[in-house]
CSV table of C-alpha atoms and ligand atoms in Angstrom, one decimal:
chain,number,residue,atom,x,y,z
Y,1,MET,CA,-102.6,9.7,156.3
Y,2,ASP,CA,-102.4,12.6,158.7
Y,3,ARG,CA,-100.1,15.6,158.2
Y,4,ILE,CA,-99.2,18.5,160.4
Y,5,ARG,CA,-99.2,22.1,159.1
Y,6,ILE,CA,-97.1,24.6,161.0
Y,7,THR,CA,-97.4,28.3,160.4
Y,8,GLY,CA,-94.1,29.8,161.6
Y,9,GLY,CA,-93.4,33.0,163.4
Y,10,ASN,CA,-95.0,32.9,166.8
Y,11,GLU,CA,-93.1,32.8,170.1
Y,12,LEU,CA,-94.0,30.2,172.7
Y,13,HIS,CA,-95.5,31.4,176.0
Y,14,GLY,CA,-97.2,29.3,178.7
Y,15,ILE,CA,-97.0,25.8,180.2
Y,16,ILE,CA,-96.2,22.6,178.5
Y,17,PRO,CA,-96.9,19.4,180.6
Y,18,ILE,CA,-94.3,16.7,180.1
Y,19,SER,CA,-95.5,13.2,179.7
Y,20,GLY,CA,-94.2,10.0,181.1
Y,21,ALA,CA,-91.1,8.7,179.2
Y,22,LYS,CA,-91.8,6.4,176.3
Y,23,ASN,CA,-88.4,4.8,176.7
Y,24,ALA,CA,-89.1,4.0,180.3
Y,25,ALA,CA,-92.7,2.9,179.9
Y,26,LEU,CA,-91.8,0.3,177.3
Y,27,PRO,CA,-89.3,-1.8,179.4
Y,28,LEU,CA,-91.5,-1.3,182.5
Y,29,MET,CA,-94.5,-2.8,180.6
Y,30,ILE,CA,-92.3,-5.7,179.5
Y,31,ALA,CA,-91.2,-6.3,183.1
Y,32,SER,CA,-94.9,-7.2,183.8
Y,33,LEU,CA,-94.2,-10.6,182.1
Y,34,LEU,CA,-91.8,-11.5,185.0
Y,35,THR,CA,-94.6,-11.9,187.5
Y,36,ASP,CA,-98.1,-13.6,187.8
Y,37,ASP,CA,-99.1,-10.7,190.0
Y,38,THR,CA,-100.4,-7.3,188.8
Y,39,LEU,CA,-98.0,-4.5,187.9
Y,40,THR,CA,-99.6,-1.1,187.9
Y,41,LEU,CA,-97.9,1.7,186.0
Y,42,GLU,CA,-98.9,5.3,186.5
Y,43,ASN,CA,-98.1,8.2,184.2
Y,44,VAL,CA,-98.0,6.0,181.1
Y,45,PRO,CA,-98.0,8.2,177.9
Y,46,HIS,CA,-100.7,7.7,175.3
Y,47,LEU,CA,-98.5,6.8,172.3
Y,48,ALA,CA,-98.7,4.5,169.3
Y,49,ASP,CA,-95.7,2.5,170.6
Y,50,VAL,CA,-97.4,2.0,173.9
Y,51,GLU,CA,-100.5,0.8,172.2
Y,52,GLN,CA,-98.5,-1.6,170.0
Y,53,LEU,CA,-96.7,-3.1,173.1
Y,54,ILE,CA,-100.1,-3.6,174.8
Y,55,ARG,CA,-101.1,-5.8,171.8
Y,56,ILE,CA,-97.8,-7.7,172.0
Y,57,LEU,CA,-98.0,-8.3,175.7
Y,58,GLY,CA,-101.6,-9.5,175.2
Y,59,ASN,CA,-100.3,-12.0,172.8
Y,60,HIS,CA,-98.1,-13.5,175.5
Y,61,GLY,CA,-101.1,-13.7,177.9
Y,62,ALA,CA,-101.1,-10.4,179.8
Y,63,ASP,CA,-104.4,-9.1,180.8
Y,64,ILE,CA,-104.3,-5.3,180.5
Y,65,SER,CA,-106.7,-2.7,181.8
Y,66,VAL,CA,-106.3,0.9,181.2
Y,67,ASN,CA,-107.7,3.2,183.9
Y,68,GLY,CA,-110.6,4.9,182.1
Y,69,ARG,CA,-110.3,8.0,184.3
Y,70,ARG,CA,-107.4,10.1,183.1
Y,71,GLU,CA,-105.4,11.2,186.1
Y,72,ARG,CA,-105.2,15.0,186.0
Y,73,GLN,CA,-101.9,16.6,187.1
Y,74,GLY,CA,-101.8,20.2,186.3
Y,75,GLU,CA,-102.7,20.5,182.6
Y,76,SER,CA,-101.4,17.0,181.9
Y,77,TYR,CA,-103.4,13.8,181.5
Y,78,ALA,CA,-101.6,10.5,182.2
Y,79,ARG,CA,-102.9,7.0,182.2
Y,80,THR,CA,-102.7,4.3,184.8
Y,81,ILE,CA,-102.4,0.8,183.3
Y,82,HIS,CA,-102.7,-2.5,185.1
Y,83,PHE,CA,-100.8,-5.5,183.7
Y,84,THR,CA,-101.5,-9.0,184.9
Y,85,CYS,CA,-99.9,-12.0,183.3
Y,86,ARG,CA,-101.0,-15.0,185.4
Y,87,ASN,CA,-99.8,-17.4,182.7
Y,88,ILE,CA,-97.5,-17.0,179.7
Y,89,VAL,CA,-99.7,-18.5,177.0
Y,90,ASP,CA,-97.2,-18.0,174.1
Y,91,THR,CA,-93.4,-17.7,174.3
Y,92,THR,CA,-93.1,-16.7,170.7
Y,93,ALA,CA,-92.9,-13.0,169.6
Y,94,PRO,CA,-93.6,-13.2,165.9
Y,95,TYR,CA,-92.0,-11.2,163.1
Y,96,GLU,CA,-95.3,-9.3,162.3
Y,97,LEU,CA,-95.2,-7.8,165.8
Y,98,VAL,CA,-91.5,-7.4,166.5
Y,99,SER,CA,-90.8,-5.8,163.1
Y,100,LYS,CA,-93.2,-2.9,164.0
Y,101,MET,CA,-91.3,-1.9,167.1
Y,102,ARG,CA,-87.8,-2.9,167.9
Y,103,ALA,CA,-88.2,-2.7,171.7
Y,104,SER,CA,-90.7,-5.6,171.6
Y,105,PHE,CA,-87.6,-7.8,171.0
Y,106,TRP,CA,-86.9,-7.1,174.7
Y,107,VAL,CA,-89.6,-9.6,175.8
Y,108,ILE,CA,-86.9,-12.2,175.3
Y,109,GLY,CA,-85.5,-11.5,178.8
Y,110,PRO,CA,-88.6,-12.0,180.9
Y,111,LEU,CA,-89.8,-15.0,178.7
Y,112,LEU,CA,-86.6,-16.8,179.1
Y,113,ALA,CA,-86.3,-16.0,182.8
Y,114,ARG,CA,-89.9,-17.0,183.7
Y,115,GLU,CA,-90.6,-19.8,181.2
Y,116,GLY,CA,-87.1,-21.1,180.4
Y,117,ARG,CA,-87.6,-20.5,176.7
Y,118,ALA,CA,-88.4,-17.8,174.1
Y,119,ARG,CA,-88.7,-17.7,170.4
Y,120,VAL,CA,-88.4,-14.1,169.3
Y,121,SER,CA,-88.1,-12.7,165.8
Y,122,LEU,CA,-84.9,-10.8,164.9
Y,123,PRO,CA,-86.0,-7.2,164.8
Y,124,GLY,CA,-84.1,-6.3,161.6
Y,125,GLY,CA,-82.6,-3.0,160.7
Y,126,CYS,CA,-84.5,0.3,160.9
Y,127,ALA,CA,-84.2,3.7,159.3
Y,128,ILE,CA,-81.6,5.0,161.8
Y,129,GLY,CA,-79.1,2.1,161.4
Y,130,THR,CA,-78.6,-1.6,161.2
Y,131,ARG,CA,-79.1,-2.1,165.0
Y,132,PRO,CA,-77.8,-5.6,165.6
Y,133,VAL,CA,-78.6,-7.9,168.6
Y,134,ASP,CA,-75.3,-9.5,169.2
Y,135,LEU,CA,-75.0,-7.9,172.7
Y,136,PHE,CA,-78.3,-9.4,173.8
Y,137,ILE,CA,-77.2,-12.8,172.6
Y,138,GLU,CA,-73.8,-12.7,174.3
Y,139,GLY,CA,-75.4,-11.4,177.5
Y,140,LEU,CA,-78.1,-14.0,177.7
Y,141,ALA,CA,-75.6,-16.7,176.8
Y,142,ALA,CA,-73.4,-15.6,179.7
Y,143,LEU,CA,-76.4,-16.5,181.9
Y,144,GLY,CA,-76.3,-20.0,180.5
Y,145,ALA,CA,-78.9,-19.6,177.8
Y,146,ASN,CA,-78.6,-21.8,174.7
Y,147,ILE,CA,-79.2,-19.6,171.7
Y,148,GLU,CA,-79.8,-20.6,168.1
Y,149,ILE,CA,-80.8,-18.5,165.2
Y,150,ASP,CA,-83.2,-20.2,162.8
Y,151,SER,CA,-85.3,-18.7,160.0
Y,152,GLY,CA,-85.1,-15.1,161.3
Y,153,TYR,CA,-85.9,-16.1,164.8
Y,154,ILE,CA,-83.8,-16.4,168.0
Y,155,ASN,CA,-84.6,-19.6,169.9
Y,156,ALA,CA,-83.4,-19.3,173.4
Y,157,THR,CA,-83.6,-21.9,176.1
Y,158,ALA,CA,-82.4,-21.7,179.7
Y,159,PRO,CA,-80.6,-24.6,181.4
Y,160,ILE,CA,-82.8,-27.0,183.5
Y,161,GLY,CA,-83.3,-25.2,186.8
Y,162,GLY,CA,-83.1,-21.8,185.2
Y,163,LEU,CA,-80.7,-19.1,184.2
Y,164,ILE,CA,-77.4,-18.9,186.1
Y,165,GLY,CA,-76.0,-15.7,187.5
Y,166,ALA,CA,-72.7,-14.6,185.9
Y,167,ARG,CA,-70.4,-11.7,185.4
Y,168,TYR,CA,-70.6,-10.2,182.0
Y,169,VAL,CA,-69.0,-7.0,180.6
Y,170,PHE,CA,-70.7,-5.5,177.6
Y,171,PRO,CA,-68.1,-4.6,174.9
Y,172,LYS,CA,-70.3,-1.6,174.0
Y,173,VAL,CA,-73.0,0.3,175.9
Y,174,SER,CA,-76.5,-0.7,175.0
Y,175,VAL,CA,-79.7,0.5,176.7
Y,176,GLY,CA,-81.8,-2.3,175.4
Y,177,ALA,CA,-79.3,-5.1,176.2
Y,178,THR,CA,-78.9,-3.7,179.7
Y,179,HIS,CA,-82.7,-3.7,180.3
Y,180,VAL,CA,-82.9,-7.3,179.0
Y,181,MET,CA,-80.0,-8.6,181.0
Y,182,MET,CA,-81.2,-6.9,184.1
Y,183,MET,CA,-84.7,-8.4,183.7
Y,184,ALA,CA,-83.4,-11.9,182.9
Y,185,ALA,CA,-81.0,-11.9,185.9
Y,186,THR,CA,-83.7,-11.0,188.4
Y,187,LEU,CA,-84.9,-14.6,188.4
Y,188,ALA,CA,-81.6,-16.3,187.8
Y,189,ASN,CA,-79.9,-18.5,190.3
Y,190,GLY,CA,-77.1,-16.6,192.1
Y,191,THR,CA,-75.6,-13.2,191.4
Y,192,THR,CA,-75.1,-11.4,188.1
Y,193,THR,CA,-72.8,-8.5,187.6
Y,194,ILE,CA,-73.2,-6.4,184.4
Y,195,GLY,CA,-70.2,-4.4,183.5
Y,196,ASN,CA,-70.2,-1.4,181.1
Y,197,ALA,CA,-74.0,-1.1,181.7
Y,198,ALA,CA,-76.0,1.7,180.2
Y,199,ARG,CA,-76.5,4.5,182.8
Y,200,GLU,CA,-79.6,6.1,181.3
Y,201,PRO,CA,-82.3,7.2,183.7
Y,202,GLU,CA,-84.7,4.7,182.1
Y,203,VAL,CA,-82.4,1.9,183.3
Y,204,VAL,CA,-82.6,3.3,186.8
Y,205,ASP,CA,-86.4,3.6,186.5
Y,206,LEU,CA,-86.7,-0.1,185.4
Y,207,ALA,CA,-84.4,-1.2,188.3
Y,208,ASN,CA,-86.5,0.8,190.8
Y,209,CYS,CA,-89.6,-0.9,189.5
Y,210,LEU,CA,-88.1,-4.3,189.6
Y,211,ASN,CA,-86.9,-3.7,193.1
Y,212,ALA,CA,-90.4,-2.7,194.1
Y,213,MET,CA,-91.4,-6.1,192.7
Y,214,GLY,CA,-89.0,-7.8,195.0
Y,215,ALA,CA,-85.8,-8.0,192.8
Y,216,LYS,CA,-82.4,-7.3,194.4
Y,217,ILE,CA,-80.6,-4.9,192.1
Y,218,THR,CA,-77.9,-2.4,193.1
Y,219,GLY,CA,-75.8,0.0,191.1
Y,220,ALA,CA,-78.3,1.0,188.4
Y,221,GLY,CA,-77.2,4.4,187.1
Y,222,THR,CA,-73.6,3.4,187.4
Y,223,SER,CA,-71.7,1.3,184.8
Y,224,THR,CA,-71.7,-1.8,187.1
Y,225,ILE,CA,-75.1,-3.3,188.1
Y,226,THR,CA,-75.4,-6.2,190.5
Y,227,ILE,CA,-78.4,-8.4,190.6
Y,228,ASP,CA,-79.0,-11.1,193.2
Y,229,GLY,CA,-81.4,-13.6,191.8
Y,230,VAL,CA,-84.7,-14.3,193.6
Y,231,THR,CA,-87.2,-17.1,193.0
Y,232,SER,CA,-90.2,-15.0,192.1
Y,233,LEU,CA,-91.3,-11.4,191.7
Y,234,SER,CA,-94.5,-9.9,193.0
Y,235,GLY,CA,-96.7,-7.1,191.7
Y,236,ALA,CA,-96.0,-3.4,192.4
Y,237,ARG,CA,-97.2,0.1,191.7
Y,238,HIS,CA,-94.7,2.3,189.9
Y,239,ARG,CA,-94.8,5.8,188.4
Y,240,VAL,CA,-93.1,6.2,185.0
Y,241,LEU,CA,-90.4,8.9,185.1
Y,242,PRO,CA,-90.8,12.1,183.0
Y,243,ASP,CA,-89.7,12.0,179.4
Y,244,ARG,CA,-86.3,13.7,179.2
Y,245,ILE,CA,-86.4,13.6,175.4
Y,246,GLU,CA,-89.8,15.4,175.2
Y,247,THR,CA,-88.4,17.9,177.8
Y,248,GLY,CA,-85.3,18.6,175.7
Y,249,THR,CA,-87.4,18.9,172.5
Y,250,TYR,CA,-89.7,21.5,173.9
Y,251,ALA,CA,-86.8,23.4,175.5
Y,252,MET,CA,-85.2,23.5,172.1
Y,253,ALA,CA,-88.5,24.7,170.5
Y,254,VAL,CA,-88.6,27.6,173.0
Y,255,ALA,CA,-84.9,28.4,172.4
Y,256,MET,CA,-85.8,28.4,168.7
Y,257,THR,CA,-88.9,30.6,168.7
Y,258,GLY,CA,-88.1,32.8,171.8
Y,259,GLY,CA,-90.6,33.2,174.5
Y,260,ASP,CA,-91.1,31.9,178.1
Y,261,VAL,CA,-92.4,28.5,178.9
Y,262,ILE,CA,-92.6,26.3,182.0
Y,263,LEU,CA,-92.0,22.6,181.2
Y,264,GLU,CA,-94.2,21.1,183.9
Y,265,GLY,CA,-93.7,17.8,185.7
Y,266,THR,CA,-90.2,17.2,184.6
Y,267,ASP,CA,-86.7,17.2,186.2
Y,268,ALA,CA,-83.7,19.1,184.9
Y,269,SER,CA,-81.3,16.5,186.3
Y,270,LEU,CA,-82.5,14.0,183.7
Y,271,LEU,CA,-80.9,16.0,180.9
Y,272,ASP,CA,-78.1,18.2,182.3
Y,273,THR,CA,-75.8,17.9,179.2
Y,274,ALA,CA,-78.6,18.8,176.7
Y,275,LEU,CA,-79.8,21.7,178.9
Y,276,GLU,CA,-76.3,23.0,179.1
Y,277,ALA,CA,-76.0,23.0,175.3
Y,278,ILE,CA,-79.3,24.9,175.0
Y,279,ARG,CA,-78.0,27.4,177.6
Y,280,ARG,CA,-74.9,27.9,175.6
Y,281,ALA,CA,-77.1,28.5,172.5
Y,282,GLY,CA,-78.6,31.5,174.4
Y,283,ALA,CA,-81.7,30.3,176.3
Y,284,GLU,CA,-82.0,30.8,180.0
Y,285,ILE,CA,-83.0,27.7,181.9
Y,286,THR,CA,-83.9,27.6,185.5
Y,287,PRO,CA,-85.4,24.7,187.5
Y,288,THR,CA,-88.7,25.6,189.1
Y,289,GLU,CA,-90.7,23.8,191.8
Y,290,THR,CA,-92.7,21.8,189.3
Y,291,GLY,CA,-90.3,21.5,186.4
Y,292,ILE,CA,-88.1,23.8,184.3
Y,293,ARG,CA,-88.5,27.4,183.0
Y,294,VAL,CA,-87.0,28.0,179.6
Y,295,TYR,CA,-86.9,31.5,178.1
Y,296,ARG,CA,-85.1,33.4,175.4
Y,297,ASN,CA,-86.0,37.1,174.9
Y,298,GLY,CA,-84.1,39.3,172.5
Y,299,GLY,CA,-80.7,37.7,171.9
Y,300,GLY,CA,-80.2,35.4,169.0
Y,301,ILE,CA,-79.1,31.8,168.8
Y,302,LYS,CA,-75.4,31.1,169.2
Y,303,PRO,CA,-73.6,28.2,167.4
Y,304,VAL,CA,-72.8,25.3,169.7
Y,305,ASP,CA,-71.0,22.0,168.8
Y,306,VAL,CA,-72.2,18.8,170.3
Y,307,VAL,CA,-71.2,15.1,170.1
Y,308,THR,CA,-73.8,12.4,171.0
Y,309,ASP,CA,-72.8,9.9,173.6
Y,310,PRO,CA,-74.4,7.4,176.0
Y,311,PHE,CA,-75.8,9.0,179.2
Y,312,PRO,CA,-74.7,11.3,180.7
Y,313,GLY,CA,-73.6,12.5,177.3
Y,314,PHE,CA,-75.7,14.5,174.8
Y,315,PRO,CA,-78.5,12.1,173.8
Y,316,THR,CA,-78.7,10.8,170.3
Y,317,ASP,CA,-82.5,11.2,170.6
Y,318,LEU,CA,-82.0,15.0,170.8
Y,319,GLN,CA,-79.5,15.3,168.0
Y,320,ALA,CA,-82.0,16.0,165.2
Y,321,GLN,CA,-83.8,18.6,167.3
Y,322,PHE,CA,-80.6,20.4,168.2
Y,323,MET,CA,-79.7,20.5,164.5
Y,324,GLY,CA,-83.0,22.1,163.9
Y,325,LEU,CA,-82.2,24.8,166.4
Y,326,MET,CA,-78.7,25.3,165.0
Y,327,THR,CA,-80.0,26.0,161.5
Y,328,ARG,CA,-80.9,29.5,162.8
Y,329,SER,CA,-77.7,30.1,164.7
Y,330,SER,CA,-75.5,33.2,164.1
Y,331,GLY,CA,-72.5,31.1,163.0
Y,332,VAL,CA,-71.2,27.6,162.2
Y,333,SER,CA,-71.8,24.6,164.4
Y,334,HIS,CA,-70.9,20.9,164.2
Y,335,ILE,CA,-72.9,18.0,165.4
Y,336,THR,CA,-71.3,14.5,165.6
Y,337,GLU,CA,-73.4,11.4,165.9
Y,338,THR,CA,-71.6,8.5,167.5
Y,339,ILE,CA,-74.5,6.1,168.4
Y,340,PHE,CA,-76.3,5.3,165.2
Y,341,GLU,CA,-74.6,5.3,161.8
Y,342,ASN,CA,-77.6,6.6,159.8
Y,343,ARG,CA,-79.3,9.2,161.9
Y,344,PHE,CA,-79.0,12.2,159.6
Y,345,MET,CA,-82.1,11.7,157.5
Y,346,HIS,CA,-83.5,15.0,158.7
Y,347,VAL,CA,-80.6,16.9,157.0
Y,348,GLN,CA,-82.2,16.7,153.5
Y,349,GLU,CA,-85.6,17.7,154.9
Y,350,LEU,CA,-84.2,20.6,156.9
Y,351,ALA,CA,-82.4,21.7,153.7
Y,352,ARG,CA,-85.8,21.9,152.0
Y,353,LEU,CA,-86.7,24.7,154.5
Y,354,GLY,CA,-83.5,26.6,153.6
Y,355,ALA,CA,-81.0,25.1,156.1
Y,356,ARG,CA,-77.4,25.0,155.1
Y,357,ILE,CA,-75.9,21.7,156.3
Y,358,THR,CA,-73.1,19.6,154.9
Y,359,LEU,CA,-72.3,16.0,156.0
Y,360,SER,CA,-68.8,14.6,156.4
Y,361,GLY,CA,-68.9,11.1,157.8
Y,362,GLN,CA,-70.6,11.2,161.1
Y,363,THR,CA,-70.4,15.0,161.5
Y,364,ALA,CA,-72.8,17.6,160.2
Y,365,LYS,CA,-71.6,21.1,159.7
Y,366,ILE,CA,-74.5,23.6,160.1
Y,367,GLU,CA,-74.1,27.2,158.8
Y,368,GLY,CA,-76.8,29.2,160.5
Y,369,VAL,CA,-79.1,31.1,158.2
Y,370,PRO,CA,-81.1,34.3,159.0
Y,371,ARG,CA,-84.4,32.8,157.8
Y,372,LEU,CA,-86.0,29.5,157.0
Y,373,LYS,CA,-88.9,29.3,154.6
Y,374,GLY,CA,-91.9,26.9,154.9
Y,375,ALA,CA,-92.1,23.9,152.5
Y,376,PRO,CA,-93.6,20.4,152.4
Y,377,VAL,CA,-91.3,18.0,154.2
Y,378,MET,CA,-91.4,14.3,155.1
Y,379,ALA,CA,-90.9,12.8,158.6
Y,380,THR,CA,-88.4,9.9,158.4
Y,381,ASP,CA,-88.2,8.8,162.0
Y,382,LEU,CA,-89.5,9.9,165.3
Y,383,ARG,CA,-86.9,12.4,166.4
Y,384,ALA,CA,-86.1,13.5,162.8
Y,385,SER,CA,-89.8,14.5,162.4
Y,386,VAL,CA,-89.9,16.7,165.5
Y,387,SER,CA,-86.8,18.5,164.3
Y,388,LEU,CA,-88.9,19.6,161.3
Y,389,VAL,CA,-91.6,20.8,163.6
Y,390,ILE,CA,-89.0,22.9,165.5
Y,391,ALA,CA,-87.7,24.4,162.3
Y,392,GLY,CA,-91.3,24.9,161.0
Y,393,LEU,CA,-92.1,27.0,164.1
Y,394,VAL,CA,-89.8,29.8,162.9
Y,395,ALA,CA,-90.0,29.2,159.1
Y,396,GLU,CA,-91.8,31.9,157.1
Y,397,GLY,CA,-95.2,30.7,155.9
Y,398,ASP,CA,-96.5,27.1,156.1
Y,399,THR,CA,-94.5,23.9,156.7
Y,400,MET,CA,-96.4,20.8,156.0
Y,401,VAL,CA,-95.0,17.6,157.6
Y,402,SER,CA,-96.2,14.4,156.1
Y,403,ARG,CA,-95.9,10.9,157.6
Y,404,VAL,CA,-96.6,12.1,161.1
Y,405,TYR,CA,-97.3,8.6,162.3
Y,406,HIS,CA,-93.6,8.7,163.2
Y,407,LEU,CA,-94.4,11.6,165.6
Y,408,ASP,CA,-97.3,9.8,167.1
Y,409,ARG,CA,-95.0,7.0,168.2
Y,410,GLY,CA,-93.3,9.2,170.7
Y,411,PHE,CA,-94.9,12.7,171.2
Y,412,GLU,CA,-98.2,12.8,173.1
Y,413,ARG,CA,-100.6,15.5,171.9
Y,414,LEU,CA,-97.8,17.5,170.3
Y,415,GLU,CA,-100.0,19.9,168.4
Y,416,GLU,CA,-102.2,20.6,171.4
Y,417,LYS,CA,-99.2,21.3,173.6
Y,418,LEU,CA,-97.6,23.7,171.1
Y,419,THR,CA,-100.9,25.4,170.2
Y,420,ARG,CA,-101.7,26.2,173.8
Y,421,CYS,CA,-98.4,28.1,174.0
Y,422,GLY,CA,-99.3,30.2,170.9
Y,423,ALA,CA,-97.9,28.2,168.0
Y,424,ILE,CA,-100.0,27.7,164.9
Y,425,VAL,CA,-99.9,23.9,164.5
Y,426,GLU,CA,-102.7,21.9,163.0
Y,427,ARG,CA,-103.3,18.3,162.1
Y,428,VAL,CA,-104.7,17.8,158.7
Y,429,THR,CA,-106.5,14.5,158.1
Y,430,ASP,CA,-106.9,13.6,154.4
W,1,EPZ,C1,-82.7,2.9,173.0
W,1,EPZ,O1,-82.6,2.0,171.9
W,1,EPZ,C2,-83.8,3.8,172.8
W,1,EPZ,N1,-85.0,3.1,172.6
W,1,EPZ,C3,-83.5,4.7,171.5
W,1,EPZ,O2,-84.5,5.6,171.4
W,1,EPZ,C4,-82.2,5.4,171.8
W,1,EPZ,O3,-81.8,6.1,170.6
W,1,EPZ,C5,-81.1,4.4,172.1
W,1,EPZ,O4,-81.5,3.6,173.2
W,1,EPZ,C6,-79.8,5.1,172.5
W,1,EPZ,O5,-79.9,6.0,173.5
W,1,EPZ,C7,-85.8,2.7,173.6
W,1,EPZ,O6,-85.4,2.9,174.7
W,1,EPZ,C8,-87.1,2.1,173.3
W,1,EPZ,P1,-78.9,0.7,172.1
W,1,EPZ,P2,-81.7,0.7,171.9
W,1,EPZ,O7,-79.0,-0.7,172.2
W,1,EPZ,O8,-81.7,0.2,173.3
W,1,EPZ,C9,-75.6,-0.9,169.1
W,1,EPZ,C10,-86.1,6.8,170.2
W,1,EPZ,O9,-86.1,7.6,169.2
W,1,EPZ,N2,-76.0,-2.3,169.4
W,1,EPZ,O10,-78.4,1.5,173.3
W,1,EPZ,O11,-82.1,-0.1,170.8
W,1,EPZ,C11,-76.7,-0.2,168.3
W,1,EPZ,O12,-76.7,-0.5,167.0
W,1,EPZ,C12,-85.3,5.6,170.2
W,1,EPZ,O13,-86.9,6.9,171.1
W,1,EPZ,C13,-75.2,-3.3,169.0
W,1,EPZ,O14,-74.2,-3.1,168.3
W,1,EPZ,O15,-80.3,1.3,171.6
W,1,EPZ,C14,-76.3,1.3,168.6
W,1,EPZ,O16,-75.3,1.6,167.7
W,1,EPZ,C15,-84.6,5.3,168.9
W,1,EPZ,N3,-75.5,-4.6,169.3
W,1,EPZ,C16,-75.7,1.3,170.0
W,1,EPZ,O17,-75.4,-0.1,170.3
W,1,EPZ,C17,-76.6,-4.9,170.1
W,1,EPZ,O18,-76.9,-6.0,170.4
W,1,EPZ,C18,-76.7,1.7,171.1
W,1,EPZ,O19,-77.9,1.1,170.9
W,1,EPZ,C19,-77.4,-3.8,170.6
W,1,EPZ,C20,-77.0,-2.5,170.3
């Protein structure tokens, strides 16, 4: 199993290309099940989760071709992938596939809308929390679906004639349930209004793509989304938006090590709240023509408190990385996690590097220390693992991160991007 060795101590200088967003690419790929025409996605990141979803969509009947020529944009390589699902050959998403990646559960929306039925395995819990699916069930039921749970599967059927537009207000904000409800409603009869919808940029990206396919969606990016159902969707060509979590991660890495880096091909407006927190911690951040410049020279890292929240709040997907940064601050900071109940597994691992963190309920208290010291640590989930990389970049000596398959789910060519900016990061294959 691969590991990553980081030898701490170097500043970061140079250019880091930002990839397409994993969390936009996944729902966009799933949207290809809504049409028998070809959906072409540009700027698709090369990640383990994307490859897994390609297998899942193939199982439903999608014909998928990856553009062999990698599209060069600055120093970045992105892929263009064509998805054509002339016929849905299987409306079942089996446990073996859904259990590997929670987002694959989202196929329930398109399958139900296009075929009138879906049998999808319950995804189960995962390392960061129990992650129930009640909101999906209630939302689809509001569109008229009959839903039964049987032997770990959800069996959903649409009324004869198809799903029926309705008004539904989510009792809690959910990114995934918003994606699914929006996709399902595109082919429903009549108008659907989703209240308390997730406002994440990835929801807006999906709505833009669906509209390019002929859907009639307004309000994405606000908490009320309206969808006028259409009878069919066509193909389209769509570019996946930049990864705001990757952007924030590297911005925090630069804030941690010091240095001067251009994050290329991204957009500061995707992560205002997180960038503001990094600024308050002492880094200078300025938008450039092609992305964002992050630099910190001289001054130390200041303690900053953050609370995670749905967009436009501070993203839970950057919480672990910010904690990594705060381990070296000059004082005491607090980080409160409000989205997932068990998203603090990095605390024990950061402690192995010398961090001083105490947990009280959903709040971590971080007492900054003047130095961290390299040690063997274990990745526990995607974002937790990259917080260990950020800490390792300034730890004295070597930090060896094991179980890096977690990193490969969501960070494209991480070691290459960091090494090019002067870090000493090496993948070790046993
Ligand atoms: C998406 O997950 C992201 N995944 C997550 O990123 C991200 O952490 C999360 O949104 C929050 O921003 C993808 O986009 C592929 P939710 P999702 O439904 O949609 C509860 C990463 O590291 N909930 O918005 O699964 C849920 O338990 C990943 O890239 C219910 O109670 O998250 C959580 O507490 C990890 N019932 C809260 O809502 C439901 O039916 C928000 O979850 C659904 C969700």
